mmCIF file of C-alpha atoms in Angstrom:
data_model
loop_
_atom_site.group_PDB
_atom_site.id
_atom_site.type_symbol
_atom_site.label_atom_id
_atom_site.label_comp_id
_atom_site.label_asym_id
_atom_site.label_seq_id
_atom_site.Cartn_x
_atom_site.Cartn_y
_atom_site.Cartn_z
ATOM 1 C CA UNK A 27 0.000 0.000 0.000
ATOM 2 C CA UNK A 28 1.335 3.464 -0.801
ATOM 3 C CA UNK A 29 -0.839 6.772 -0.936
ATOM 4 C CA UNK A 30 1.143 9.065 -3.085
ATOM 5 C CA UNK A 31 -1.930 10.682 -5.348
ATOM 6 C CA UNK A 32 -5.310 10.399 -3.596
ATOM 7 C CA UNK A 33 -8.281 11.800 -4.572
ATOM 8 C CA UNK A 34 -11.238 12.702 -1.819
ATOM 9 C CA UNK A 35 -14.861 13.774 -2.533
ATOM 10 C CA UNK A 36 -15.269 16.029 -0.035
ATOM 11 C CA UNK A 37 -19.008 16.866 -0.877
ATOM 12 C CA UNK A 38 -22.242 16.078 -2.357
ATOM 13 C CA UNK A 39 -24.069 19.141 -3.451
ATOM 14 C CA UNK A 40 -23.913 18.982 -7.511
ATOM 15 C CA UNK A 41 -26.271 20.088 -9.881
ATOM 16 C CA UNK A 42 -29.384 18.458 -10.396
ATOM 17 C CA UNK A 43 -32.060 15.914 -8.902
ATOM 18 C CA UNK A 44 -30.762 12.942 -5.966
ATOM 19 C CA UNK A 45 -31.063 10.547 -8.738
ATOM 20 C CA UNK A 46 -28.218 12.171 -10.661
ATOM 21 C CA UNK A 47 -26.146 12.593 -7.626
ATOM 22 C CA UNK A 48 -24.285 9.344 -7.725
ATOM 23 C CA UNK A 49 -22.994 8.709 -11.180
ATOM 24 C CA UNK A 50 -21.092 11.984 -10.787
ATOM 25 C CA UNK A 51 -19.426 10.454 -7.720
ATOM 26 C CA UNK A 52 -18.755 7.197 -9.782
ATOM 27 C CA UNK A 53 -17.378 9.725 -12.875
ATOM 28 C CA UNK A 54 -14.833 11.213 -10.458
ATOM 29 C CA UNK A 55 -13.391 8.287 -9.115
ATOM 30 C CA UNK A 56 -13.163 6.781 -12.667
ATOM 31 C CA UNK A 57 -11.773 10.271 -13.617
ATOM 32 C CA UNK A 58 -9.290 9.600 -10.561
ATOM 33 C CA UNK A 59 -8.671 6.471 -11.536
ATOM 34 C CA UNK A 60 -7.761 7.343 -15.398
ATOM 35 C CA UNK A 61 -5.479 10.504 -14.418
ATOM 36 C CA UNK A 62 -3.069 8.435 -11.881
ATOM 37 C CA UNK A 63 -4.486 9.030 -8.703
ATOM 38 C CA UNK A 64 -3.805 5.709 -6.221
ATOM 39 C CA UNK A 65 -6.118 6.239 -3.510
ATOM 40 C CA UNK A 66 -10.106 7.692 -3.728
ATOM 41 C CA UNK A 67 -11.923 9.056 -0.510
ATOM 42 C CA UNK A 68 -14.985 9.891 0.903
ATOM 43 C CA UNK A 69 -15.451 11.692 4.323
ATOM 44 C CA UNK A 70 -16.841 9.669 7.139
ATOM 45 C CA UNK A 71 -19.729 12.127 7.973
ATOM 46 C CA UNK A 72 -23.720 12.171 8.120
ATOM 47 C CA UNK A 73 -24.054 16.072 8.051
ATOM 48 C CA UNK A 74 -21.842 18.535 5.925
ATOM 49 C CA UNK A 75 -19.231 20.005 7.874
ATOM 50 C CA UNK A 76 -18.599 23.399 8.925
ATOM 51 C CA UNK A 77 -16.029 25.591 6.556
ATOM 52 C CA UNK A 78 -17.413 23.120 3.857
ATOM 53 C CA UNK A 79 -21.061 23.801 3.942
ATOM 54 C CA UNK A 80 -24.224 23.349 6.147
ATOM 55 C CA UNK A 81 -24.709 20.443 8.113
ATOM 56 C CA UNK A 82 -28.371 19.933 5.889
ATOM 57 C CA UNK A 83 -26.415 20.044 2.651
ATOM 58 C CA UNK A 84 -26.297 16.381 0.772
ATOM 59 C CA UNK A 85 -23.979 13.579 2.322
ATOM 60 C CA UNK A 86 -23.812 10.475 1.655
ATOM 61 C CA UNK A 87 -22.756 7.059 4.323
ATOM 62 C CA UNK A 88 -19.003 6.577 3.316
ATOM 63 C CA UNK A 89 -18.785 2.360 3.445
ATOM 64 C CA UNK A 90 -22.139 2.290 1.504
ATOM 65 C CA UNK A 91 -20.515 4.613 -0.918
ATOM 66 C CA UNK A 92 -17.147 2.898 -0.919
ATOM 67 C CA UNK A 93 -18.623 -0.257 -1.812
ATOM 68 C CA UNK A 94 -20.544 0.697 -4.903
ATOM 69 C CA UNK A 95 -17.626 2.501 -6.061
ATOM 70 C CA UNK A 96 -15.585 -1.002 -5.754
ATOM 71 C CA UNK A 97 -18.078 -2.657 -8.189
ATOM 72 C CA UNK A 98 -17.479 0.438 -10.800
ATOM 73 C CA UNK A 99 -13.626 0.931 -10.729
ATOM 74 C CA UNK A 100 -10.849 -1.770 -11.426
ATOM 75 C CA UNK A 101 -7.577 -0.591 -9.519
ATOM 76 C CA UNK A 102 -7.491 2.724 -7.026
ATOM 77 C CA UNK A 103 -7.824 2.037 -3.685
ATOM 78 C CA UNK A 104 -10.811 3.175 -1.444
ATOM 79 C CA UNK A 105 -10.513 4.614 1.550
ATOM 80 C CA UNK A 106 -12.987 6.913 4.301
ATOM 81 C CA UNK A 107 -10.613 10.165 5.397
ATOM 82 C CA UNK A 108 -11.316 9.338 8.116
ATOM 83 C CA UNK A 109 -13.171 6.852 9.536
ATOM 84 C CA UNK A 110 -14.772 8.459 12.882
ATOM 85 C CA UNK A 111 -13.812 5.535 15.615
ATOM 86 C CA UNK A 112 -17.149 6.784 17.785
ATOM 87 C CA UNK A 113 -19.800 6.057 15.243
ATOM 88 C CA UNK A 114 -19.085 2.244 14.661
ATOM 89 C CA UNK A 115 -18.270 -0.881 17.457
ATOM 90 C CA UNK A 116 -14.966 -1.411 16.167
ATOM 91 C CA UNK A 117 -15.462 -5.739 15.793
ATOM 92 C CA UNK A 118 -18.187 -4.386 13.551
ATOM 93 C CA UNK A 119 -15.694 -1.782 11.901
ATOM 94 C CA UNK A 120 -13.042 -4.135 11.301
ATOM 95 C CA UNK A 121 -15.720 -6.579 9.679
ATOM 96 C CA UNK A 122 -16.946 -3.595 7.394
ATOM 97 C CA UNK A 123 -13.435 -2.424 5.803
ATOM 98 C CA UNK A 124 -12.709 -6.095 5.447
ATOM 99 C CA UNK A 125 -16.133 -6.868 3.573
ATOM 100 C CA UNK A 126 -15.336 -3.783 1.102
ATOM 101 C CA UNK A 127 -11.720 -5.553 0.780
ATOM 102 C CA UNK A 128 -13.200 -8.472 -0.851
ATOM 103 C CA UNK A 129 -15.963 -6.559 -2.822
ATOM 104 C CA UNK A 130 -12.984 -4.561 -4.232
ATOM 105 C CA UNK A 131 -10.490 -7.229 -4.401
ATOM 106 C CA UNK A 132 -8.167 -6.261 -2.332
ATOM 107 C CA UNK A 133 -8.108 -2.323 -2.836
ATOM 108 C CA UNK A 134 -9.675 -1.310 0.870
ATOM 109 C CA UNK A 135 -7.913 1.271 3.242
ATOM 110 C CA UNK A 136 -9.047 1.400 6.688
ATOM 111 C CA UNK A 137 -8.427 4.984 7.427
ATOM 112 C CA UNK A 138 -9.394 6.346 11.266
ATOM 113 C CA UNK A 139 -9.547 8.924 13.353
ATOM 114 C CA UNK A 140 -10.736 9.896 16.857
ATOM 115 C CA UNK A 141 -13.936 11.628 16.070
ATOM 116 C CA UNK A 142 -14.441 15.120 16.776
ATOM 117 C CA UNK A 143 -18.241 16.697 15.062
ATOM 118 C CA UNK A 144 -20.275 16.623 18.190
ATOM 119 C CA UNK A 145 -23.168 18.011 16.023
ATOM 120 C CA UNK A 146 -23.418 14.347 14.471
ATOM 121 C CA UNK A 147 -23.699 12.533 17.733
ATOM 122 C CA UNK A 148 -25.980 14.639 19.565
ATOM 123 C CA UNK A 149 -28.441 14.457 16.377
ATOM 124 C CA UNK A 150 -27.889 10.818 15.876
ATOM 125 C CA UNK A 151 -27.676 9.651 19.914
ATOM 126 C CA UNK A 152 -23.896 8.687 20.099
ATOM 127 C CA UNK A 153 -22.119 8.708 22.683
ATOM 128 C CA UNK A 154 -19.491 12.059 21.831
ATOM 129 C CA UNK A 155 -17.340 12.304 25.641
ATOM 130 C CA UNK A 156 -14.414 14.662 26.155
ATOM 131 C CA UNK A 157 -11.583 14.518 23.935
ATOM 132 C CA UNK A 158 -9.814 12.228 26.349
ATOM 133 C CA UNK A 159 -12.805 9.745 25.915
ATOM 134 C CA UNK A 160 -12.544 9.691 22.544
ATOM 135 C CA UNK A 161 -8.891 8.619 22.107
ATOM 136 C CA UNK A 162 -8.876 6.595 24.768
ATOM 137 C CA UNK A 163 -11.931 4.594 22.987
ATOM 138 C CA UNK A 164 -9.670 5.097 19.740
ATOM 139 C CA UNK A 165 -6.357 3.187 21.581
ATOM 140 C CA UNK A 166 -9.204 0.505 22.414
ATOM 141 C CA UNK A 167 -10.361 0.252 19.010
ATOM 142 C CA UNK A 168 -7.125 -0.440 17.543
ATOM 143 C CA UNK A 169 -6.173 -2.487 19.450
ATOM 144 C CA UNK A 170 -8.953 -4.985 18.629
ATOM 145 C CA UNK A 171 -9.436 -3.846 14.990
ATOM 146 C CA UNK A 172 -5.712 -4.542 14.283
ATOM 147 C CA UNK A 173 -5.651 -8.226 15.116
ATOM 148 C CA UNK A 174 -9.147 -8.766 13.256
ATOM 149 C CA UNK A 175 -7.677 -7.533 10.245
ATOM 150 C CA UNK A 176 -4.622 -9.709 10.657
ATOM 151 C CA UNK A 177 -6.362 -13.066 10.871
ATOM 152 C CA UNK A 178 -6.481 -13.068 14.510
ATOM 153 C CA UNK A 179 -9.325 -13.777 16.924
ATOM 154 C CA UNK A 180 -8.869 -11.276 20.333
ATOM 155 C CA UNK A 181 -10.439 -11.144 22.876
ATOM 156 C CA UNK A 182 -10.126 -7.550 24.758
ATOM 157 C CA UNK A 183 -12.199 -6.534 28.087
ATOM 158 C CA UNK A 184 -11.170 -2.711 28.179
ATOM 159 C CA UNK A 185 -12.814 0.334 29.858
ATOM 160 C CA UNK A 186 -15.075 1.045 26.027
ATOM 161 C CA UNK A 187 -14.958 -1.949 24.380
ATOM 162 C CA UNK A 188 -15.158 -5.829 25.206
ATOM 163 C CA UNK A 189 -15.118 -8.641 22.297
ATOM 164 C CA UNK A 190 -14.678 -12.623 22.970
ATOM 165 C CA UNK A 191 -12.705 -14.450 20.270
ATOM 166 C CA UNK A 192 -13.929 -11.949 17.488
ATOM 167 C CA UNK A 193 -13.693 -13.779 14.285
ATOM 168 C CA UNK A 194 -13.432 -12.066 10.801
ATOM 169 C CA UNK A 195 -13.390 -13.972 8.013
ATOM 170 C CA UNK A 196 -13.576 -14.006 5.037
ATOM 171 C CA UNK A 197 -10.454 -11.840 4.556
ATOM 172 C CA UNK A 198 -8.577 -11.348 0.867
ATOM 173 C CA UNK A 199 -5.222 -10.656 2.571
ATOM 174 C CA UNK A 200 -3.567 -10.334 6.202
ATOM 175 C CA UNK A 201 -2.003 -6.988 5.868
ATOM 176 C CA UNK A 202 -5.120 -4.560 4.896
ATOM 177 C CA UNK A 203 -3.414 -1.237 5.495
ATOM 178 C CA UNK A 204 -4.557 0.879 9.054
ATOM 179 C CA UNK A 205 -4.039 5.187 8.208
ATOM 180 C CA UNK A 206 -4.912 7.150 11.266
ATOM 181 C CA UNK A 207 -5.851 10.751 10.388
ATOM 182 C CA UNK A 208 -5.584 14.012 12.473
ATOM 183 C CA UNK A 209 -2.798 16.320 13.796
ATOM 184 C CA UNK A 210 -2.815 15.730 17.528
ATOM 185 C CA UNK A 211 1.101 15.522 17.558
ATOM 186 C CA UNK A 212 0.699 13.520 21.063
ATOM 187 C CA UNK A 213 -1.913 11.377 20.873
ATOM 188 C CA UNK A 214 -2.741 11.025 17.177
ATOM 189 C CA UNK A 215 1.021 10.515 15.980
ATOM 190 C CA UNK A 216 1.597 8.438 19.036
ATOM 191 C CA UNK A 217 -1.404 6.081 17.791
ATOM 192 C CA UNK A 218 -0.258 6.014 14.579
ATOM 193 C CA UNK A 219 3.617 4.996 15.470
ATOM 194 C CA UNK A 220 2.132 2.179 17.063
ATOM 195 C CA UNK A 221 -0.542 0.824 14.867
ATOM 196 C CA UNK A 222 -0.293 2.544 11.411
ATOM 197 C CA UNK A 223 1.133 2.020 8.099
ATOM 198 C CA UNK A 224 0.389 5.307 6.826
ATOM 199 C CA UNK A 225 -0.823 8.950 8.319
ATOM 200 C CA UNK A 226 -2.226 11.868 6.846
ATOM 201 C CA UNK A 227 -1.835 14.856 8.985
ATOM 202 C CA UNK A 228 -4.626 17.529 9.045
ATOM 203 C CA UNK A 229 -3.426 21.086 9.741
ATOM 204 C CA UNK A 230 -2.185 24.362 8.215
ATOM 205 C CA UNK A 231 0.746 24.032 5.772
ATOM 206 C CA UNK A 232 2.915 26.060 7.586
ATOM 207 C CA UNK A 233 2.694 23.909 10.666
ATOM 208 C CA UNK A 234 4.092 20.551 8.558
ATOM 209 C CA UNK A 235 7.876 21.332 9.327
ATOM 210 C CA UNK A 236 6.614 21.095 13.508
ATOM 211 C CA UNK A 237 4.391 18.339 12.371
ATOM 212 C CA UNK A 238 6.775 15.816 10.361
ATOM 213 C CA UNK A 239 10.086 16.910 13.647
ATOM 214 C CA UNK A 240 6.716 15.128 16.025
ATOM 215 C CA UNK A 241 5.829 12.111 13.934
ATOM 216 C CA UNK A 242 9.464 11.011 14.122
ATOM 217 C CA UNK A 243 9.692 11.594 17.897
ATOM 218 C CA UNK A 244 6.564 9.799 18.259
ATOM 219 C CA UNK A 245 7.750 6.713 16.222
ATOM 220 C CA UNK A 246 11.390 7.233 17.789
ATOM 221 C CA UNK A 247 10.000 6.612 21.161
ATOM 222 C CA UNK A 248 8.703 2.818 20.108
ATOM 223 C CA UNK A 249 11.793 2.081 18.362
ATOM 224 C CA UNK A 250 10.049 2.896 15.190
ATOM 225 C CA UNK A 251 12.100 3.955 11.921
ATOM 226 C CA UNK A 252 10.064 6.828 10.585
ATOM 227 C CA UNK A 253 11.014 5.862 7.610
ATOM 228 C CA UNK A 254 8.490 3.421 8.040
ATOM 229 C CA UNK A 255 5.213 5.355 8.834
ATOM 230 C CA UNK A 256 4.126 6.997 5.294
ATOM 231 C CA UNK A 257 3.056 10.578 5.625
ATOM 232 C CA UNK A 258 0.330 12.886 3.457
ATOM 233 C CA UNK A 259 -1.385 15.975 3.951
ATOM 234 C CA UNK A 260 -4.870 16.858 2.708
ATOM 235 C CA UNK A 261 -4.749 19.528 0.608
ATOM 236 C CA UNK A 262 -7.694 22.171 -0.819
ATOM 237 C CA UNK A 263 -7.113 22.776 -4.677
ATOM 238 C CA UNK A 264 -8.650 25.145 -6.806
ATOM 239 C CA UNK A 265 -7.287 25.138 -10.045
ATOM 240 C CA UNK A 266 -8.304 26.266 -13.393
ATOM 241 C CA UNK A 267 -6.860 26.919 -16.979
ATOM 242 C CA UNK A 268 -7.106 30.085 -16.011
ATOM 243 C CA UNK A 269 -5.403 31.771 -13.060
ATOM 244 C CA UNK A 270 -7.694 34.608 -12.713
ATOM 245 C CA UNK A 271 -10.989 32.139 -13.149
ATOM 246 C CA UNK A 272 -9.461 29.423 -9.822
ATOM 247 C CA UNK A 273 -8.422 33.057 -7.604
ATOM 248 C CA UNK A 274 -12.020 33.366 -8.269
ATOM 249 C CA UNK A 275 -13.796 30.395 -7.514
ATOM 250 C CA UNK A 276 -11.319 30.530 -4.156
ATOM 251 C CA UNK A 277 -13.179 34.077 -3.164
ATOM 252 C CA UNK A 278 -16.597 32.633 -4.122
ATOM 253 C CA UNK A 279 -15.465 29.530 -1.759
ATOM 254 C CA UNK A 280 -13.882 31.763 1.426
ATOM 255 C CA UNK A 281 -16.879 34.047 0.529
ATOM 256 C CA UNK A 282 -19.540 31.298 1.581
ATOM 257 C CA UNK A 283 -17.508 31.443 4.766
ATOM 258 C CA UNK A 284 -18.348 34.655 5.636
ATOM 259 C CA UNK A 285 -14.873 35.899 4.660
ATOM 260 C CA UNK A 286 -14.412 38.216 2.090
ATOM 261 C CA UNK A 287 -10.666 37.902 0.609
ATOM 262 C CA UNK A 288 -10.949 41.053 -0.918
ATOM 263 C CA UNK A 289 -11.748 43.326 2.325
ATOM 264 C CA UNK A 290 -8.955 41.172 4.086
ATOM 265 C CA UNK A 291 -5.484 42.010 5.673
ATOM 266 C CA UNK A 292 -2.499 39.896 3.711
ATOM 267 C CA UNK A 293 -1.819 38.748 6.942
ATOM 268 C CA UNK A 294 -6.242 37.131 7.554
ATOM 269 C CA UNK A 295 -5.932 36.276 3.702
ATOM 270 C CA UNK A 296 -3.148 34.027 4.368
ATOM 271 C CA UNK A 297 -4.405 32.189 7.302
ATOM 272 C CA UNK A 298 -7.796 31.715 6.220
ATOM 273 C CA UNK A 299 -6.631 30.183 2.875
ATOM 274 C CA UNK A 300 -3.534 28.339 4.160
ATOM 275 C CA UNK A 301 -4.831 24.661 3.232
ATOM 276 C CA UNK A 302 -5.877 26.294 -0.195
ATOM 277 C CA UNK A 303 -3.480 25.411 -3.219
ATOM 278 C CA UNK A 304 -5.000 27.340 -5.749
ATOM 279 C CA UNK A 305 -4.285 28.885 -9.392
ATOM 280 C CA UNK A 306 -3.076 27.166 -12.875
ATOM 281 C CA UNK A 307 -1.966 23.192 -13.180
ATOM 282 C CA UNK A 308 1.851 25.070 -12.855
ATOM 283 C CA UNK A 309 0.701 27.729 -9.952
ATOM 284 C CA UNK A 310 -0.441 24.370 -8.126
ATOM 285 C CA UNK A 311 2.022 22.084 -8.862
ATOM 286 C CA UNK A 312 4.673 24.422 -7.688
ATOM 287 C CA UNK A 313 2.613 25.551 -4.540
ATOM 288 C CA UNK A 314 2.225 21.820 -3.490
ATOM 289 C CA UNK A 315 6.220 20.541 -4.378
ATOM 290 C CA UNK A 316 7.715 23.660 -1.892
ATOM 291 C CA UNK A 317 4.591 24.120 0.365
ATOM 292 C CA UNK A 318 4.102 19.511 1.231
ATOM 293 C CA UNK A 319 6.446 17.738 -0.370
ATOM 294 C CA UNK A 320 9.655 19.666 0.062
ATOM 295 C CA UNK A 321 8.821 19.811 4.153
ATOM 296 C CA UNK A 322 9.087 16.441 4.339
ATOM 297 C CA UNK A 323 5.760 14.712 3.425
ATOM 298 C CA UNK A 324 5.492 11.600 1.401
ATOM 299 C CA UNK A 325 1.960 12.584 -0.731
ATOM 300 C CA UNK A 326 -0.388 14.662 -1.620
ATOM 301 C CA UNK A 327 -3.935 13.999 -0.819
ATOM 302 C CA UNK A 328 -6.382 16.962 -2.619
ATOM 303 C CA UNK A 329 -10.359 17.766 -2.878
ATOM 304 C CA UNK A 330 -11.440 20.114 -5.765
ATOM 305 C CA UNK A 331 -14.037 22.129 -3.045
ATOM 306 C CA UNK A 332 -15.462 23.995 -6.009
ATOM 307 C CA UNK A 333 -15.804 22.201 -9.166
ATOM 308 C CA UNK A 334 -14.129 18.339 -8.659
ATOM 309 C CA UNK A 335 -17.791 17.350 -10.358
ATOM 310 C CA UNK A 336 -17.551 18.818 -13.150
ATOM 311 C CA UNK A 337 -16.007 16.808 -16.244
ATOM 312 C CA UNK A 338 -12.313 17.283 -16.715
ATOM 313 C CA UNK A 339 -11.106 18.473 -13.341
ATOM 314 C CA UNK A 340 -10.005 16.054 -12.044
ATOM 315 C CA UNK A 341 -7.923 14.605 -15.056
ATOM 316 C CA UNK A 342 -6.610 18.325 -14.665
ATOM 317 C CA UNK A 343 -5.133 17.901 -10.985
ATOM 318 C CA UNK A 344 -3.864 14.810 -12.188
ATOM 319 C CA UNK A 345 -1.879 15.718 -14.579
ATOM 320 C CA UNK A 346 -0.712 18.265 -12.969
ATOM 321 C CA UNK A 347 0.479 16.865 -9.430
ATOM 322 C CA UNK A 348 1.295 13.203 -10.496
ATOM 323 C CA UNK A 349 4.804 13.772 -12.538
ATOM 324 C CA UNK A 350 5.773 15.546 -8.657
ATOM 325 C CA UNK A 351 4.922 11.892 -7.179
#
């Protein structure tokens, strides 16, 4: 498993009725899949997310999703960014990524993460806890999903979770790749040193330089070579043809924020479009090689926030970013 290129769908508000809303997710990931991109994604979420949208804007259940897109695509890997460990019992989660592993022959990701929209559980009755909770339930997790997707049967009587002999079968291969997801450079990396194979870290791109000095600590401290623990960073790109035409699809974006880049300081510009990789194939290309990949990072994961529907952008990332990977 390597995630050098991956692709994520970050939402589901396109033009036109429900009924046309999921061959244009099957058209990107074939899209994905044509321009070079290894790995496609789908956020594990039930409500839009703040920054993105609102919470009543379309979203669609990420395994469901995952699965269908198995059964139309023939070789990129599929993958939730991130799995939220609080919505699922994770016997039940290991079970799930393992099923979509078959369906797709052998293409599934388990990514996971700690969980953090509290929106999500108070609407849906899950159980959201302080932040302590929820890694603590995360450790847990792992530490019974791990083994179940290694062939194993544990049995585990923690403070969250309990299983007895937990079986998972059947199972296309014993080494279905874990990626934990976040930026907690404590918790999160520490997880991750210990039970991951890859890790995309979410934060500002002028934080990776702190961010890639922790993940070796973390994986230094269990005798780890950090060589070993892949690295990506989720990216926001806008591009365009045109220069002028992605700058402004990126003010019509920040705009729906309630930030107006034009009325802004340099300074609040910067910060509130520091994830954003935005201009031309070459403005973007160049902005991701210094910004990620010269800091340290293995791969580039992006989302086209403002027009990754429509025909021909994503082929248009592609070509861009993959010669850089």
């Amino acid at each position: 498993m390597t995630i050098r290129l991956g692709y994520q769908m970050p939402n589901f508000s396109y033009d036109g009725s429900v009924a046309e809303l999921f061959p244009q997710v099957i058209a990107q990931a074939r899209e994905a899949e044509a321009a070079g991109f290894d790995t496609a994604f789908v956020m594990d979420h039930f409500y839009q997310l703040p920054g993105i949208g609102k919470p009543d804007e379309p979203m669609l259940e990420a395994y469901s999703t995952l699965s269908a897109l198995a059964t139309a695509t023939d070789t990129i890997q599929l993958s939730a960014l991130v799995t939220g460990n609080t919505y699922r019992n994770p016997a039940i989660l290991a079970k799930t990524v393992t099923t979509l592993d078959v369906v797709s022959g052998g293409r599934a990701i388990l990514g996971i993460g700690a969980g953090w929209f509290e929106l999500e559980h108070q609407s849906f009755g899950l159980e959201f806890g302080t932040f302590t909770d929820r890694f603590e339930r995360l450790d847990e997790a792992l530490q019974i999903i791990e083994p179940m997707l290694r062939g194993q049967r544990p049995t585990f009587d923690g403070l969250w979770y309990q299983v007895d002999n937990a079986m998972n079968e059947p199972r296309i291969r014993d080494d279905l790749p874990i990626m934990l997801g976040g930026g907690g450079e404590k918790k999160t990396f520490g997880l991750a040193a210990q039970f991951a194979d890859h890790l995309n870290i979410i934060c500002d791109a002028k934080e990776l330089p702190r961010k890639v000095a922790a993940v070796q600590a973390r994986c230094e401290e269990v005798d780890r070579d950090p060589k070993d623990l892949e690295t990506s960073f989720l990216a926001f790109v806008i591009i365009d043809e045109d220069g002028d035409k992605a700058k402004e699809l990126q003010r019509e974006f920040v705009l729906k924020q309630g930030l107006d880049l034009t009325n802004l300081s340099e300074e609040d510009a910067a910060k509130a479009t520091d994830r954003h990789f935005c201009g031309t194939p070459d403005d973007v290309a160049e902005q991701v090689q210094k910004r990620v990949l010269d800091q340290g990072i293995d791969g580039i994961i992006i989302n086209l926030i403002t027009n990754g529907h429509q025909p021909g952008a994503v082929e248009l990332a592609g070509k861009a970013l993959k010669p850089l990977v």
